[in-house]
């Protein structure tokens, strides 16, 4: 079903960590803008922002891609979303500015202009299985990033506590073995060891969570008979 333009379009430029919204009127002018984090509070802020225009329609760039999480939330609230292809939004931006200057707000404005002027835009339909899988893989990526930061901090502390240092590829078991050999007396060294112990505990927790989420992802992939392609842009 084609989406029907309204006097005001709430146009969204979605990213992994943020949603930028611009309210665009039928003169193709921005009325107001907001940028929120991708979480429950951010969604509430976005809905309050859109509430200033009760009869507005929503348009999201890549509604089945980066915008899938927001599209799914809106669908759960019985709100239809016009899916604006990224290529169309990019073309509108370049024609509007003449030089393709890219900012989140400019991108959102381009989405709104496209929603007002395109001959036909489809109402987004989110495949919930795919959206759920993307949510899981994003969560796993976040856990892996946190683990990398924790390992780096732990390695740096152990390198100061151990004269011989440690090899690369530090694991929780390697760190635990190293810590058992350290019995410092000086205040600074004791403090560093205590912090290292806490980091080791955090590392073990992250390892468990990554294993659990990976197992969940594998089960979801098997259930959908699909293949997960690693998203290197999220590293």
Short mmCIF file of C-alpha atoms in Angstrom, two decimals:
data_model
loop_
_atom_site.label_atom_id
_atom_site.label_comp_id
_atom_site.label_asym_id
_atom_site.label_seq_id
_atom_site.Cartn_x
_atom_site.Cartn_y
_atom_site.Cartn_z
CA UNK A 1 0.00 0.00 0.00
CA UNK A 2 1.49 3.39 -0.91
CA UNK A 3 2.07 5.84 1.91
CA UNK A 4 -0.03 8.99 1.73
CA UNK A 5 1.77 12.30 2.30
CA UNK A 6 0.41 14.61 4.99
CA UNK A 7 0.81 18.36 5.53
CA UNK A 8 3.68 17.48 7.91
CA UNK A 9 6.06 14.56 7.66
CA UNK A 10 8.17 13.39 10.59
CA UNK A 11 11.30 12.41 8.66
CA UNK A 12 13.91 10.19 10.28
CA UNK A 13 17.60 9.69 9.57
CA UNK A 14 18.40 6.51 11.53
CA UNK A 15 21.77 5.39 12.84
CA UNK A 16 22.77 2.57 15.13
CA UNK A 17 23.06 4.86 18.17
CA UNK A 18 20.76 7.76 17.27
CA UNK A 19 17.61 8.85 15.46
CA UNK A 20 17.48 12.35 13.99
CA UNK A 21 14.01 13.66 13.19
CA UNK A 22 12.94 16.72 11.25
CA UNK A 23 9.32 17.84 10.88
CA UNK A 24 8.91 18.92 7.25
CA UNK A 25 5.84 20.83 6.02
CA UNK A 26 4.25 20.72 2.56
CA UNK A 27 6.37 23.71 1.48
CA UNK A 28 9.35 21.38 1.99
CA UNK A 29 10.58 23.52 4.87
CA UNK A 30 11.84 22.20 8.22
CA UNK A 31 9.69 23.16 11.20
CA UNK A 32 11.75 21.66 14.01
CA UNK A 33 14.35 18.98 14.62
CA UNK A 34 15.45 16.61 17.36
CA UNK A 35 18.17 14.00 17.82
CA UNK A 36 17.65 11.20 20.34
CA UNK A 37 19.44 8.05 21.43
CA UNK A 38 18.25 4.65 20.23
CA UNK A 39 16.58 3.40 23.40
CA UNK A 40 13.23 3.51 25.17
CA UNK A 41 13.66 7.07 26.43
CA UNK A 42 14.75 8.22 22.99
CA UNK A 43 11.64 6.70 21.45
CA UNK A 44 9.45 8.48 24.01
CA UNK A 45 11.17 11.79 23.22
CA UNK A 46 10.59 11.19 19.53
CA UNK A 47 6.90 10.49 20.06
CA UNK A 48 6.52 13.63 22.18
CA UNK A 49 8.25 15.63 19.45
CA UNK A 50 5.90 14.24 16.79
CA UNK A 51 2.90 14.88 19.03
CA UNK A 52 3.11 18.56 18.13
CA UNK A 53 1.71 17.58 14.73
CA UNK A 54 -1.09 15.06 15.48
CA UNK A 55 -1.87 14.35 11.82
CA UNK A 56 1.70 13.99 10.63
CA UNK A 57 2.91 10.91 8.82
CA UNK A 58 6.26 9.25 9.39
CA UNK A 59 9.01 8.59 6.85
CA UNK A 60 12.18 6.67 7.65
CA UNK A 61 15.22 6.24 5.46
CA UNK A 62 15.94 2.53 5.06
CA UNK A 63 12.94 1.53 7.16
CA UNK A 64 13.77 -2.15 6.79
CA UNK A 65 17.50 -1.61 7.40
CA UNK A 66 18.97 0.76 9.97
CA UNK A 67 15.49 2.11 10.56
CA UNK A 68 13.99 -1.31 11.29
CA UNK A 69 14.14 -0.96 15.08
CA UNK A 70 12.23 2.33 15.00
CA UNK A 71 9.83 1.07 12.34
CA UNK A 72 9.02 -1.95 14.49
CA UNK A 73 8.35 0.24 17.55
CA UNK A 74 6.07 2.50 15.53
CA UNK A 75 4.26 -0.47 14.00
CA UNK A 76 3.63 -1.82 17.51
CA UNK A 77 1.91 1.51 18.22
CA UNK A 78 -0.16 1.20 14.99
CA UNK A 79 1.80 3.92 13.20
CA UNK A 80 2.55 3.40 9.51
CA UNK A 81 5.94 4.38 8.16
CA UNK A 82 6.82 5.42 4.62
CA UNK A 83 10.02 3.68 3.54
CA UNK A 84 12.36 6.17 1.82
CA UNK A 85 15.15 4.37 -0.07
CA UNK A 86 18.64 5.64 0.75
CA UNK A 87 19.38 6.33 -2.92
CA UNK A 88 16.32 8.56 -3.19
CA UNK A 89 17.19 10.51 -0.02
CA UNK A 90 20.77 10.95 -1.24
CA UNK A 91 19.61 12.23 -4.63
CA UNK A 92 17.22 14.70 -2.99
CA UNK A 93 20.00 15.94 -0.70
CA UNK A 94 22.39 16.55 -3.57
CA UNK A 95 19.77 18.37 -5.63
CA UNK A 96 18.69 20.46 -2.64
CA UNK A 97 22.12 21.61 -1.51
CA UNK A 98 24.03 21.50 -4.76
CA UNK A 99 27.06 19.95 -3.07
CA UNK A 100 25.81 16.98 -1.09
CA UNK A 101 26.85 18.31 2.33
CA UNK A 102 26.03 15.54 4.76
CA UNK A 103 24.77 15.99 8.31
CA UNK A 104 22.17 13.97 10.20
CA UNK A 105 19.71 16.87 10.14
CA UNK A 106 20.28 17.51 6.42
CA UNK A 107 19.75 13.81 5.77
CA UNK A 108 16.49 13.81 7.73
CA UNK A 109 15.28 16.88 5.83
CA UNK A 110 16.04 15.08 2.56
CA UNK A 111 13.96 12.14 3.76
CA UNK A 112 11.05 14.51 4.43
CA UNK A 113 11.35 16.19 1.04
CA UNK A 114 11.42 12.80 -0.64
CA UNK A 115 8.31 11.74 1.27
CA UNK A 116 6.48 14.85 0.10
CA UNK A 117 7.58 14.75 -3.54
CA UNK A 118 8.03 11.08 -4.49
CA UNK A 119 5.37 9.66 -6.79
CA UNK A 120 5.09 6.51 -4.74
CA UNK A 121 6.57 5.28 -1.47
CA UNK A 122 5.68 1.98 0.09
CA UNK A 123 4.57 1.58 3.66
CA UNK A 124 7.34 -0.26 5.46
CA UNK A 125 6.76 -3.84 6.50
CA UNK A 126 9.35 -5.14 8.95
CA UNK A 127 10.22 -8.81 8.99
CA UNK A 128 10.24 -9.35 12.75
CA UNK A 129 12.54 -12.37 12.54
CA UNK A 130 15.16 -10.38 10.64
CA UNK A 131 14.76 -7.37 12.94
CA UNK A 132 15.17 -9.61 16.00
CA UNK A 133 18.29 -11.19 14.50
CA UNK A 134 19.76 -7.77 13.78
CA UNK A 135 19.04 -6.70 17.36
CA UNK A 136 20.86 -9.76 18.68
CA UNK A 137 23.89 -9.30 16.44
CA UNK A 138 24.11 -5.62 17.36
CA UNK A 139 24.01 -6.59 21.05
CA UNK A 140 26.73 -9.17 20.52
CA UNK A 141 28.89 -6.58 18.72
CA UNK A 142 28.51 -4.24 21.70
CA UNK A 143 29.52 -7.00 24.11
CA UNK A 144 32.58 -7.85 22.01
CA UNK A 145 33.63 -4.19 21.96
CA UNK A 146 33.26 -3.99 25.74
CA UNK A 147 35.30 -7.17 26.11
CA UNK A 148 38.10 -5.75 23.97
CA UNK A 149 38.24 -2.62 26.12
CA UNK A 150 38.24 -4.70 29.32
CA UNK A 151 41.04 -6.96 28.06
CA UNK A 152 43.14 -3.95 27.06
CA UNK A 153 42.77 -2.34 30.49
CA UNK A 154 43.51 -5.62 32.26
CA UNK A 155 46.56 -6.28 30.09
CA UNK A 156 47.93 -2.79 30.80
CA UNK A 157 47.63 -3.31 34.56
CA UNK A 158 49.20 -6.77 34.51
CA UNK A 159 52.07 -5.49 32.38
CA UNK A 160 52.87 -3.02 35.16
CA UNK A 161 52.59 -5.64 37.88
CA UNK A 162 54.64 -8.32 36.13
CA UNK A 163 58.25 -7.47 35.22
CA UNK A 164 58.22 -9.98 32.33
CA UNK A 165 54.90 -8.73 31.00
CA UNK A 166 52.30 -10.91 29.29
CA UNK A 167 51.91 -12.28 25.78
CA UNK A 168 49.24 -11.01 23.42
CA UNK A 169 45.87 -12.72 23.30
CA UNK A 170 45.12 -12.37 26.99
CA UNK A 171 42.35 -14.66 28.25
CA UNK A 172 40.55 -14.80 31.56
CA UNK A 173 42.39 -17.98 32.54
CA UNK A 174 45.80 -16.50 31.64
CA UNK A 175 45.02 -13.37 33.64
CA UNK A 176 43.85 -15.44 36.64
CA UNK A 177 47.08 -17.45 36.62
CA UNK A 178 49.13 -14.27 36.48
CA UNK A 179 47.20 -12.66 39.32
CA UNK A 180 47.75 -15.66 41.58
CA UNK A 181 51.50 -15.10 41.29
CA UNK A 182 51.30 -11.45 42.33
CA UNK A 183 51.42 -10.61 46.05
CA UNK A 184 52.38 -6.94 46.24
CA UNK A 185 53.00 -5.03 49.46
CA UNK A 186 53.15 -1.46 48.18
CA UNK A 187 49.87 0.50 48.27
CA UNK A 188 49.89 1.34 44.54
CA UNK A 189 50.62 -2.22 43.48
CA UNK A 190 47.93 -3.62 45.80
CA UNK A 191 45.42 -1.16 44.38
CA UNK A 192 46.36 -2.07 40.82
CA UNK A 193 45.97 -5.76 41.62
CA UNK A 194 42.51 -5.16 43.13
CA UNK A 195 41.39 -3.30 40.02
CA UNK A 196 42.80 -6.11 37.88
CA UNK A 197 40.78 -8.65 39.89
CA UNK A 198 37.61 -6.64 39.26
CA UNK A 199 38.41 -6.39 35.56
CA UNK A 200 38.98 -10.14 35.46
CA UNK A 201 35.53 -10.68 36.97
CA UNK A 202 34.03 -8.37 34.33
CA UNK A 203 35.92 -10.22 31.60
CA UNK A 204 34.49 -13.57 32.71
CA UNK A 205 30.99 -12.08 32.79
CA UNK A 206 31.39 -10.71 29.27
CA UNK A 207 32.72 -14.04 28.02
CA UNK A 208 29.62 -15.77 29.39
CA UNK A 209 27.25 -13.22 27.88
CA UNK A 210 28.96 -13.35 24.48
CA UNK A 211 28.70 -17.14 24.47
CA UNK A 212 25.03 -16.99 25.46
CA UNK A 213 24.12 -14.40 22.83
CA UNK A 214 26.13 -16.23 20.16
CA UNK A 215 24.20 -19.40 20.95
CA UNK A 216 20.92 -17.48 20.70
CA UNK A 217 21.97 -15.99 17.36
CA UNK A 218 22.94 -19.43 16.05
CA UNK A 219 19.58 -20.85 17.11
CA UNK A 220 17.74 -17.95 15.46
CA UNK A 221 19.71 -18.41 12.25
CA UNK A 222 18.98 -22.13 12.22
CA UNK A 223 15.30 -21.46 12.81
CA UNK A 224 15.12 -18.99 9.93
CA UNK A 225 17.38 -21.09 7.70
CA UNK A 226 19.45 -17.99 6.92
CA UNK A 227 23.09 -17.02 7.16
CA UNK A 228 24.46 -14.21 9.30
CA UNK A 229 26.97 -12.02 7.46
CA UNK A 230 29.34 -10.28 9.91
CA UNK A 231 28.72 -6.52 10.02
CA UNK A 232 32.24 -5.13 9.98
CA UNK A 233 30.99 -1.56 9.95
CA UNK A 234 29.83 -2.07 13.56
CA UNK A 235 33.24 -3.00 14.92
#
